[in-house]
Coordinates of C-alpha atoms in Angstrom, one line a residue:
Chain A
M165 CA 3.2 -9.0 4.3
P166 CA -0.1 -7.6 3.9
I167 CA -0.6 -3.6 4.4
N168 CA -1.9 -3.5 7.8
T169 CA -2.6 -0.9 10.4
E170 CA 0.5 -0.2 11.7
D171 CA 1.8 0.8 7.2
L172 CA -1.7 3.0 6.9
R173 CA -0.6 4.7 10.0
F174 CA 3.0 5.1 7.5
F175 CA 1.7 6.2 4.9
A176 CA 0.0 8.9 7.4
E177 CA 3.1 9.9 8.5
D178 CA 3.7 11.1 4.9
E179 CA 1.7 13.5 4.9
L180 CA 2.2 17.3 5.6
V181 CA 1.7 19.9 8.6
T182 CA 2.4 23.4 9.2
I183 CA 5.7 23.9 11.2
E184 CA 7.0 26.5 12.9
P185 CA 11.2 26.0 13.0
F186 CA 13.2 27.4 15.9
F187 CA 16.8 27.4 13.6
K188 CA 17.9 29.0 10.1
E189 CA 19.0 26.1 8.0
D190 CA 18.7 25.8 4.4
A191 CA 16.1 23.7 2.0
L192 CA 16.1 19.9 2.5
R193 CA 15.1 17.3 0.1
L194 CA 13.2 15.1 1.2
S195 CA 12.0 11.9 -0.4
G196 CA 12.9 13.3 -3.6
R197 CA 11.5 16.6 -2.9
S198 CA 12.6 20.5 -0.8
F199 CA 11.3 21.6 2.0
G200 CA 11.9 24.6 3.3
P201 CA 14.3 27.0 4.2
F202 CA 13.5 26.9 7.4
E203 CA 13.3 30.4 9.0
P204 CA 11.9 31.1 12.0
P205 CA 9.1 32.5 12.4
K206 CA 8.2 31.8 9.7
K207 CA 5.5 28.2 9.2
L208 CA 6.6 26.2 6.6
E209 CA 4.9 23.2 5.6
I210 CA 7.4 19.1 5.4
P211 CA 5.6 15.6 5.5
L212 CA 4.5 15.0 9.6
W213 CA 7.0 11.6 10.2
A214 CA 9.4 14.8 10.1
A215 CA 8.1 17.6 12.2
L216 CA 7.8 15.2 14.6
A217 CA 11.5 14.0 14.3
L218 CA 12.4 17.6 14.9
K219 CA 10.0 18.3 17.5
G220 CA 11.3 15.3 19.3
E221 CA 14.4 17.2 19.2
K222 CA 12.9 20.4 20.7
Q223 CA 14.6 22.8 16.7
C224 CA 9.6 23.7 16.1
K225 CA 6.3 23.5 17.2
I226 CA 3.6 21.8 15.7
F227 CA 0.7 23.7 14.3
S228 CA -2.9 21.7 14.9
P229 CA -4.2 22.1 10.8
E230 CA -7.1 22.6 10.1
C231 CA -9.2 19.0 10.0
L232 CA -8.5 18.8 13.7
T233 CA -9.9 21.5 14.9
T234 CA -12.8 21.8 17.3
E235 CA -14.8 23.8 15.0
F236 CA -14.0 21.3 11.3
L237 CA -14.8 18.7 13.0
E238 CA -18.3 20.1 14.8
N239 CA -18.8 20.9 11.0
R240 CA -18.1 17.1 10.0
L241 CA -20.5 16.4 12.0
E242 CA -23.5 18.4 11.4
L243 CA -22.5 16.9 7.8
E244 CA -22.2 13.2 8.7
N245 CA -26.1 13.7 10.1
S246 CA -27.9 15.7 7.2
I247 CA -29.9 14.5 4.4
D248 CA -28.9 14.7 0.4
I249 CA -31.5 15.6 -2.2
Y250 CA -32.0 11.9 -2.4
G251 CA -33.2 11.2 0.5
N252 CA -30.0 10.2 1.7
K253 CA -26.7 10.4 4.5
P254 CA -23.6 10.2 3.0
L255 CA -21.0 10.2 5.1
S256 CA -18.7 14.0 5.4
N257 CA -15.6 14.1 3.1
L258 CA -12.6 13.8 4.5
P259 CA -8.2 12.7 4.4
K260 CA -8.0 9.6 2.6
Y261 CA -5.7 9.2 6.6
F262 CA -7.1 10.6 8.1
I263 CA -8.2 8.4 11.1
E264 CA -4.4 7.5 11.6
F265 CA -3.0 11.1 11.3
S266 CA -5.6 12.7 13.8
K267 CA -4.0 9.0 16.1
I268 CA -0.9 10.0 15.7
L269 CA -0.7 13.5 16.7
L270 CA -2.9 12.6 19.6
E271 CA -0.3 10.6 20.6
K272 CA 3.6 12.2 20.1
A273 CA 2.8 16.3 19.5
E274 CA -0.9 16.4 22.0
D275 CA 0.4 19.5 23.3
D276 CA 0.1 21.4 19.9
I277 CA -2.8 20.2 19.5
E278 CA -6.4 22.9 20.9
N279 CA -7.8 21.2 23.4
P280 CA -7.3 17.4 22.4
A281 CA -9.8 16.6 25.1
R282 CA -12.9 17.9 22.8
V283 CA -10.8 17.2 19.4
R284 CA -11.1 13.2 21.0
Y285 CA -14.2 13.3 21.4
L286 CA -15.6 15.2 18.1
L287 CA -13.2 12.4 16.4
Q288 CA -14.9 10.1 18.5
K289 CA -18.1 10.8 18.0
L290 CA -17.1 11.0 13.9
K291 CA -16.2 7.8 13.9
E292 CA -19.0 6.6 15.0
V293 CA -21.3 8.2 13.2
R294 CA -20.1 6.8 9.9
E295 CA -18.8 3.4 11.0
N296 CA -22.7 2.8 11.9
K297 CA -23.7 4.4 8.5
I298 CA -21.1 2.4 6.8
E299 CA -22.0 -0.4 8.3
R300 CA -26.2 0.1 7.3
Q301 CA -24.3 0.1 3.5
L302 CA -24.4 -3.5 3.8
N303 CA -27.7 -3.7 3.5
D304 CA -27.7 -2.2 -0.5
L305 CA -25.5 -4.7 -1.8
D306 CA -26.1 -6.8 -4.5
V307 CA -24.2 -8.8 -7.3
N308 CA -22.9 -5.6 -9.5
G309 CA -21.4 -4.6 -6.2
L310 CA -21.0 -1.1 -4.1
K311 CA -19.5 2.4 -5.2
M312 CA -19.0 4.5 -2.0
K313 CA -18.1 7.7 -1.6
N314 CA -15.2 9.8 1.4
L315 CA -14.4 6.7 2.7
T316 CA -10.9 6.7 3.8
T317 CA -8.5 4.2 4.1
S318 CA -8.5 2.8 6.7
E319 CA -12.5 2.3 6.9
V320 CA -12.0 1.3 3.7
H321 CA -9.3 -1.3 5.7
K322 CA -11.6 -1.9 8.4
I323 CA -14.9 -3.2 6.7
R324 CA -12.6 -5.4 3.5
P325 CA -13.2 -8.7 5.1
T326 CA -17.0 -8.8 6.0
F327 CA -17.9 -7.0 3.0
T328 CA -15.5 -9.2 0.3
M329 CA -16.7 -12.5 2.0
S330 CA -20.1 -10.5 2.1
L331 CA -20.4 -9.7 -1.7
E332 CA -19.3 -13.3 -2.7
G333 CA -21.3 -14.8 -0.4
I334 CA -24.6 -13.0 -2.2
R335 CA -22.7 -13.5 -6.2
K336 CA -22.9 -17.2 -5.2
L337 CA -25.9 -17.5 -3.6
N338 CA -27.3 -15.9 -7.2
G339 CA -25.6 -18.5 -9.7
I340 CA -23.3 -15.9 -10.4
R341 CA -20.0 -18.4 -10.5
K342 CA -20.2 -20.6 -12.8
E343 CA -21.6 -24.2 -10.9
A344 CA -18.0 -26.4 -9.9
P345 CA -17.6 -29.9 -11.2
K346 CA -19.1 -32.5 -11.2
G347 CA -16.7 -35.3 -10.9
P348 CA -12.6 -35.4 -12.1
P349 CA -12.1 -34.7 -15.6
V350 CA -11.1 -36.0 -18.3
R351 CA -7.9 -35.1 -20.1
A352 CA -6.4 -35.5 -23.3
N353 CA -4.6 -38.8 -22.4
G354 CA -8.1 -40.1 -21.1
M355 CA -6.9 -40.5 -17.5
Q356 CA -9.2 -38.9 -15.3
G357 CA -7.7 -36.1 -12.1
I358 CA -8.1 -31.8 -12.6
E359 CA -7.1 -30.1 -14.8
D360 CA -6.6 -27.0 -12.3
L361 CA -6.7 -25.9 -8.4
S362 CA -9.3 -23.5 -9.6
E363 CA -11.8 -26.2 -10.5
L364 CA -11.6 -27.1 -7.0
R365 CA -10.8 -24.1 -5.1
E366 CA -14.1 -23.9 -6.6
K367 CA -15.7 -27.0 -5.7
D368 CA -14.7 -26.2 -2.1
N369 CA -16.6 -22.3 -2.1
D370 CA -19.8 -24.3 -2.9
I371 CA -21.7 -24.1 0.3
S372 CA -24.6 -23.8 1.5
L373 CA -26.7 -21.2 2.9
E374 CA -26.9 -21.9 6.7
D375 CA -22.7 -22.7 6.3
Y376 CA -22.8 -19.1 4.4
I377 CA -24.9 -17.7 7.3
M378 CA -23.1 -19.3 10.2
E379 CA -19.8 -18.4 8.9
L380 CA -20.7 -14.7 8.4
D381 CA -21.8 -14.7 11.7
D382 CA -19.0 -15.5 13.7
T383 CA -17.0 -13.9 10.4
I384 CA -18.8 -9.3 11.4
V385 CA -16.3 -8.6 14.4
Y386 CA -17.0 -4.8 14.9
D387 CA -14.3 -2.9 17.3
Chain B
M385 CA 20.9 -26.1 -7.7
S386 CA 18.5 -24.1 -7.8
R387 CA 19.2 -21.2 -5.9
I388 CA 16.2 -18.1 -4.2
F389 CA 17.5 -14.9 -5.0
T390 CA 17.5 -12.7 -2.6
L391 CA 15.6 -9.3 -2.4
D392 CA 18.8 -6.5 -3.5
E393 CA 19.0 -9.0 -6.4
L394 CA 15.4 -8.3 -7.9
S395 CA 16.0 -4.9 -7.5
H396 CA 18.2 -3.4 -10.8
A397 CA 20.5 -1.6 -9.4
G398 CA 20.6 -3.7 -6.3
T399 CA 22.2 -1.1 -3.7
S400 CA 19.3 -2.1 -0.9
R401 CA 21.0 -3.7 1.6
G402 CA 17.6 -4.8 2.7
R403 CA 16.5 -7.0 5.4
V404 CA 14.6 -9.8 4.6
I405 CA 11.4 -9.7 6.4
P406 CA 10.9 -5.5 6.2
S407 CA 9.9 -3.8 9.7
R408 CA 9.1 0.2 10.1
P409 CA 12.4 1.8 10.4
I410 CA 14.1 3.0 13.2
R411 CA 17.6 4.8 13.3
E412 CA 19.6 5.0 16.0
V413 CA 21.9 8.1 15.1
P414 CA 26.1 8.0 15.8
D415 CA 26.8 10.3 17.9
I416 CA 28.8 12.5 16.0
D417 CA 30.6 16.0 18.3
L418 CA 33.2 16.3 15.9
D419 CA 34.5 20.2 15.4
I420 CA 32.5 22.6 13.2
D421 CA 36.5 23.7 12.0
D422 CA 37.6 19.8 10.8
L423 CA 35.6 20.9 8.1
S424 CA 36.6 22.4 5.1
D425 CA 35.1 24.0 2.5
S426 CA 35.5 22.1 -0.3
D427 CA 33.4 19.6 1.8
I428 CA 31.1 21.8 2.6
D429 CA 31.4 22.9 -1.3
D430 CA 29.9 19.0 -1.7
E431 CA 27.7 18.9 -0.6
K432 CA 26.2 21.7 -1.7
K433 CA 26.4 20.9 -5.1
Q434 CA 25.0 16.8 -4.0
E435 CA 22.2 18.9 -2.7
T436 CA 21.7 20.8 -6.5
Q437 CA 22.1 17.9 -8.3
L438 CA 19.3 15.7 -7.1
Q439 CA 17.1 16.6 -10.2
D440 CA 12.9 17.5 -9.7
G441 CA 11.9 14.5 -12.0
V442 CA 13.0 12.1 -8.8
F443 CA 10.4 13.9 -6.8
S444 CA 7.7 11.8 -7.3
D445 CA 8.9 8.3 -7.9
Y446 CA 9.1 7.8 -3.7
E447 CA 5.0 8.7 -4.2
I448 CA 5.1 6.7 -7.6
L449 CA 5.7 3.4 -5.8
K450 CA 4.0 3.8 -3.0
R451 CA 0.8 3.6 -5.3
A452 CA 2.5 0.9 -7.1
L453 CA 2.9 -1.4 -3.4
I454 CA -0.8 -0.2 -2.3
N455 CA -1.9 -1.7 -6.4
E456 CA 0.7 -4.8 -6.0
E457 CA -0.7 -5.9 -3.1
F458 CA -4.3 -6.4 -3.8
S459 CA -3.9 -7.7 -7.5
P460 CA -4.9 -11.2 -7.9
E461 CA -2.2 -11.3 -9.8
I462 CA 0.9 -9.8 -11.2
L463 CA 1.9 -5.8 -12.5
E464 CA 4.3 -4.0 -14.4
F465 CA 7.7 -3.9 -12.9
Q466 CA 8.4 -0.5 -11.5
D467 CA 12.0 -0.4 -13.4
K468 CA 12.8 3.2 -14.0
V469 CA 11.4 4.5 -10.1
I470 CA 13.5 1.9 -8.4
D471 CA 16.5 2.6 -10.4
N472 CA 16.1 6.7 -9.2
L473 CA 15.9 5.2 -5.9
N474 CA 18.3 3.4 -5.3
T475 CA 19.5 6.3 -6.9
L476 CA 18.3 8.6 -4.9
I477 CA 19.8 6.7 -1.2
Q478 CA 23.2 6.8 -3.1
D479 CA 22.6 10.8 -3.0
Q480 CA 21.4 10.9 0.0
E481 CA 23.4 8.7 2.1
A482 CA 26.8 10.5 0.6
I483 CA 24.8 14.2 1.9
S484 CA 23.5 12.6 5.6
S485 CA 27.9 12.0 5.6
V486 CA 28.7 15.2 4.8
I487 CA 26.3 17.2 7.3
L488 CA 25.5 14.5 10.4
L489 CA 29.9 16.0 11.1
I490 CA 28.4 19.5 11.5
R491 CA 27.1 19.7 15.5
E492 CA 24.9 22.1 14.4
R493 CA 23.7 20.5 11.6
K494 CA 22.7 17.1 12.8
P495 CA 19.5 16.9 13.9
F496 CA 18.9 17.1 9.6
G497 CA 21.0 14.1 8.7
M498 CA 18.9 12.2 10.9
L499 CA 16.6 13.9 8.9
L500 CA 18.3 12.7 5.9
L501 CA 18.9 8.9 7.6
N502 CA 14.9 8.5 8.5
D503 CA 14.4 8.8 5.1
I504 CA 16.4 6.8 3.1
D505 CA 14.8 4.1 5.6
R506 CA 11.6 5.0 4.4
I507 CA 12.3 4.8 0.6
K508 CA 14.2 2.0 1.4
Y509 CA 11.3 0.1 3.6
I510 CA 8.9 0.6 1.2
M511 CA 11.0 -1.3 -1.8
E512 CA 11.2 -4.1 0.1
K513 CA 7.8 -4.0 0.9
Y514 CA 7.4 -4.2 -2.9
L515 CA 10.3 -6.4 -4.0
L516 CA 8.8 -8.7 -1.1
C517 CA 5.2 -8.6 -1.7
R518 CA 6.7 -9.9 -5.6
R519 CA 8.5 -12.1 -4.4
A520 CA 5.7 -13.6 -2.7
K521 CA 3.3 -13.1 -6.2
I522 CA 5.5 -14.6 -8.2
E523 CA 6.8 -17.7 -6.1
N524 CA 2.4 -18.6 -5.5
Q525 CA 1.9 -18.2 -8.8
A526 CA 5.2 -19.6 -10.7
L527 CA 4.1 -21.8 -12.8
N528 CA 1.4 -19.7 -14.0
I529 CA 3.5 -16.8 -14.7
L530 CA 6.1 -19.0 -16.2
S531 CA 2.9 -20.4 -18.7
S532 CA 2.1 -16.5 -19.8
P533 CA 4.3 -13.9 -21.8
I534 CA 2.3 -11.1 -20.8
Y535 CA 3.1 -12.0 -17.2
K536 CA 6.7 -12.9 -18.5
E537 CA 7.1 -9.0 -19.4
R538 CA 6.3 -7.8 -16.7
L539 CA 9.2 -8.9 -14.9
S540 CA 12.2 -7.7 -15.3
E541 CA 15.1 -9.7 -15.6
A542 CA 16.5 -11.2 -12.0
E543 CA 12.8 -11.5 -10.9
L544 CA 12.4 -13.3 -14.2
R545 CA 14.8 -16.5 -13.8
H546 CA 13.8 -16.2 -9.9
A547 CA 10.7 -17.5 -11.2
E548 CA 12.8 -20.1 -13.5
D549 CA 14.6 -21.3 -10.5
Y550 CA 11.1 -21.3 -8.5
K551 CA 10.1 -24.1 -11.0
K552 CA 13.1 -25.9 -10.5
L553 CA 13.3 -26.6 -7.8
L554 CA 9.5 -27.3 -7.5
E555 CA 9.6 -29.4 -10.4
D556 CA 12.5 -31.0 -8.6
Y557 CA 10.5 -31.3 -5.5
L558 CA 7.1 -33.0 -6.3
K559 CA 10.1 -35.6 -8.6
A560 CA 11.4 -36.7 -6.0
E561 CA 9.3 -37.0 -3.8
L562 CA 5.8 -39.2 -6.4
G563 CA 8.2 -39.7 -9.2
H564 CA 8.4 -43.4 -7.9
K565 CA 4.9 -43.3 -7.8
L566 CA 3.0 -42.0 -10.8
P567 CA 4.5 -43.0 -14.1
E568 CA 6.9 -40.9 -16.1
D569 CA 4.8 -38.8 -18.3
Y570 CA 1.6 -38.4 -15.4
L571 CA 4.1 -36.9 -12.7
E572 CA 5.4 -34.5 -16.1
D573 CA 2.1 -33.6 -18.1
G574 CA -0.3 -33.7 -14.7
V575 CA 0.2 -33.2 -11.0
I576 CA 3.2 -30.5 -11.9
K577 CA 0.8 -28.7 -13.3
T578 CA -2.1 -29.6 -10.4
F579 CA 0.6 -27.3 -8.6
E580 CA -0.2 -24.3 -10.9
I581 CA -1.6 -21.5 -9.2
R582 CA -3.6 -19.4 -10.7
S583 CA -4.8 -15.0 -10.4
D584 CA -8.1 -14.8 -9.4
L585 CA -8.7 -12.3 -11.4
S586 CA -13.1 -12.3 -9.9
K587 CA -11.6 -11.3 -6.6
T588 CA -13.4 -8.7 -4.6
V589 CA -11.0 -5.4 -4.5
F590 CA -11.6 -1.9 -3.7
C591 CA -10.5 0.6 -5.0
R592 CA -10.7 4.9 -5.8
V593 CA -11.9 6.6 -8.6
I594 CA -8.9 9.2 -9.7
K595 CA -10.4 10.0 -13.3
P596 CA -13.8 10.1 -14.5
L597 CA -14.9 6.9 -14.5
V598 CA -18.0 5.1 -17.3
P599 CA -19.5 2.9 -15.5
R600 CA -18.9 -1.0 -16.8
D601 CA -22.4 -1.8 -18.1
S602 CA -23.6 1.3 -18.4
Q603 CA -26.1 2.5 -22.0
D604 CA -25.4 5.9 -20.3
T605 CA -21.6 7.4 -21.1
T606 CA -22.8 10.5 -19.5
L607 CA -23.1 8.6 -16.1
K608 CA -19.7 8.4 -14.4
H609 CA -18.2 8.0 -11.1
E610 CA -15.9 11.0 -10.0
P611 CA -12.7 11.0 -8.3
G612 CA -12.6 10.1 -5.1
D613 CA -15.4 8.0 -5.4
V614 CA -14.5 3.5 -3.8
I615 CA -15.6 0.8 -5.9
M616 CA -15.9 -1.8 -4.3
D617 CA -16.1 -5.3 -7.1
K618 CA -14.5 -7.8 -9.7
Y619 CA -10.4 -6.8 -9.7
I620 CA -11.2 -8.0 -13.9
Y621 CA -13.7 -5.6 -13.9
M622 CA -11.2 -2.9 -13.0
R623 CA -8.2 -4.5 -14.6
D624 CA -8.5 -2.0 -17.4
A625 CA -9.5 1.2 -15.2
L626 CA -6.3 0.5 -13.0
E627 CA -3.3 0.1 -16.0
D628 CA -5.1 3.2 -17.2
K629 CA -4.7 4.7 -13.9
S630 CA -8.0 5.6 -14.2
V631 CA -8.9 4.2 -11.0
E632 CA -6.4 3.1 -7.8
L633 CA -6.2 0.3 -6.2
I634 CA -6.5 0.7 -1.7

């Protein structure tokens, strides 16, 4: 079972958030790590999943994380549109699981987020701007691969099929891969046959430019 | 007769009572309403003792296994088995279970017991997903793994047994299906080998730079990939950096 968007949400739930507990308790160990002591009104950081569980029991209040404030998002949106010294528009720096983290909080703890409607709007804008910039990177793809700064894990997950297929296609078209064998090789025992499946794969992968572009058109889907 | 091993057998300590197909953990907390006076002081003392017994060294094991799982998922070849991490997490689960069973008996502390149970489920989920991922890879590349001493060393003992059993099953199946149609030596040498799937080391992967890294083919050593950079390239070019923990697959 490959890693999917549900797994990314699972990983994002391990990110820390600040809470104010409504109860008194000693430190608690989760995944071998110590959290607490819980002493209201003292704030402390705990994993998001634990904060949501305690919130469900009405045992804490979650504080809006800095990355979900309108100031932070407006600042990031501004940075997305700024031009660096090389004349490029680089992606701004966001937490690794920013997209999943923000989605979970807006779904399950909207009442703890300040100005959630505005936050949603800014998140959508930020997402669109970044997606456009990332899609444009496809033009810069060459046989040497690609290097990008500040991609979130979710963005990598989204572009993976298209970018991987494009890169492998470019490499094939540039003759980077070894030419496929022109028939079954002769084995040591004199019998004809295919030595291993990788040779078969190489042969199957020999596609024409037209076929490749048609295949690519069918594959690129941005939701 | 060969048999397929369960996930528990693939891990060292084998304490994970895992589902075969992991699903996201959802824990229903048992409704236990006992009076707090039912608990003796010695129970509470034991609980405190157990809490302090959890070593700080265990702290990062969950994170290490999460990272190992992601690397394993995206790497085309089998990676080193995280035996120590799995053992430590099994111990941690046992400890957490002991603590939570005591905490759940105290009405006021029930939310904490619930958190501990959720925590156990989350650790188990990652462990199961990691073991399943490796098992799928081992079965897919069994012949290739068993023919390479380097890959064989990367397996746990149970995984190695599983790979050998799986290879035997595959061979028996092929002999039964094709044995009467082909000459014996051809079957031994050729057809079975045709089913050998090798790791596609030229597979394109994404990785995030952890430590500054000199780009491949670069003559200028001052030019480096910086931590946080995302690189997309063939796995074979990233292999050394991955072993060196300079990059992580994403």
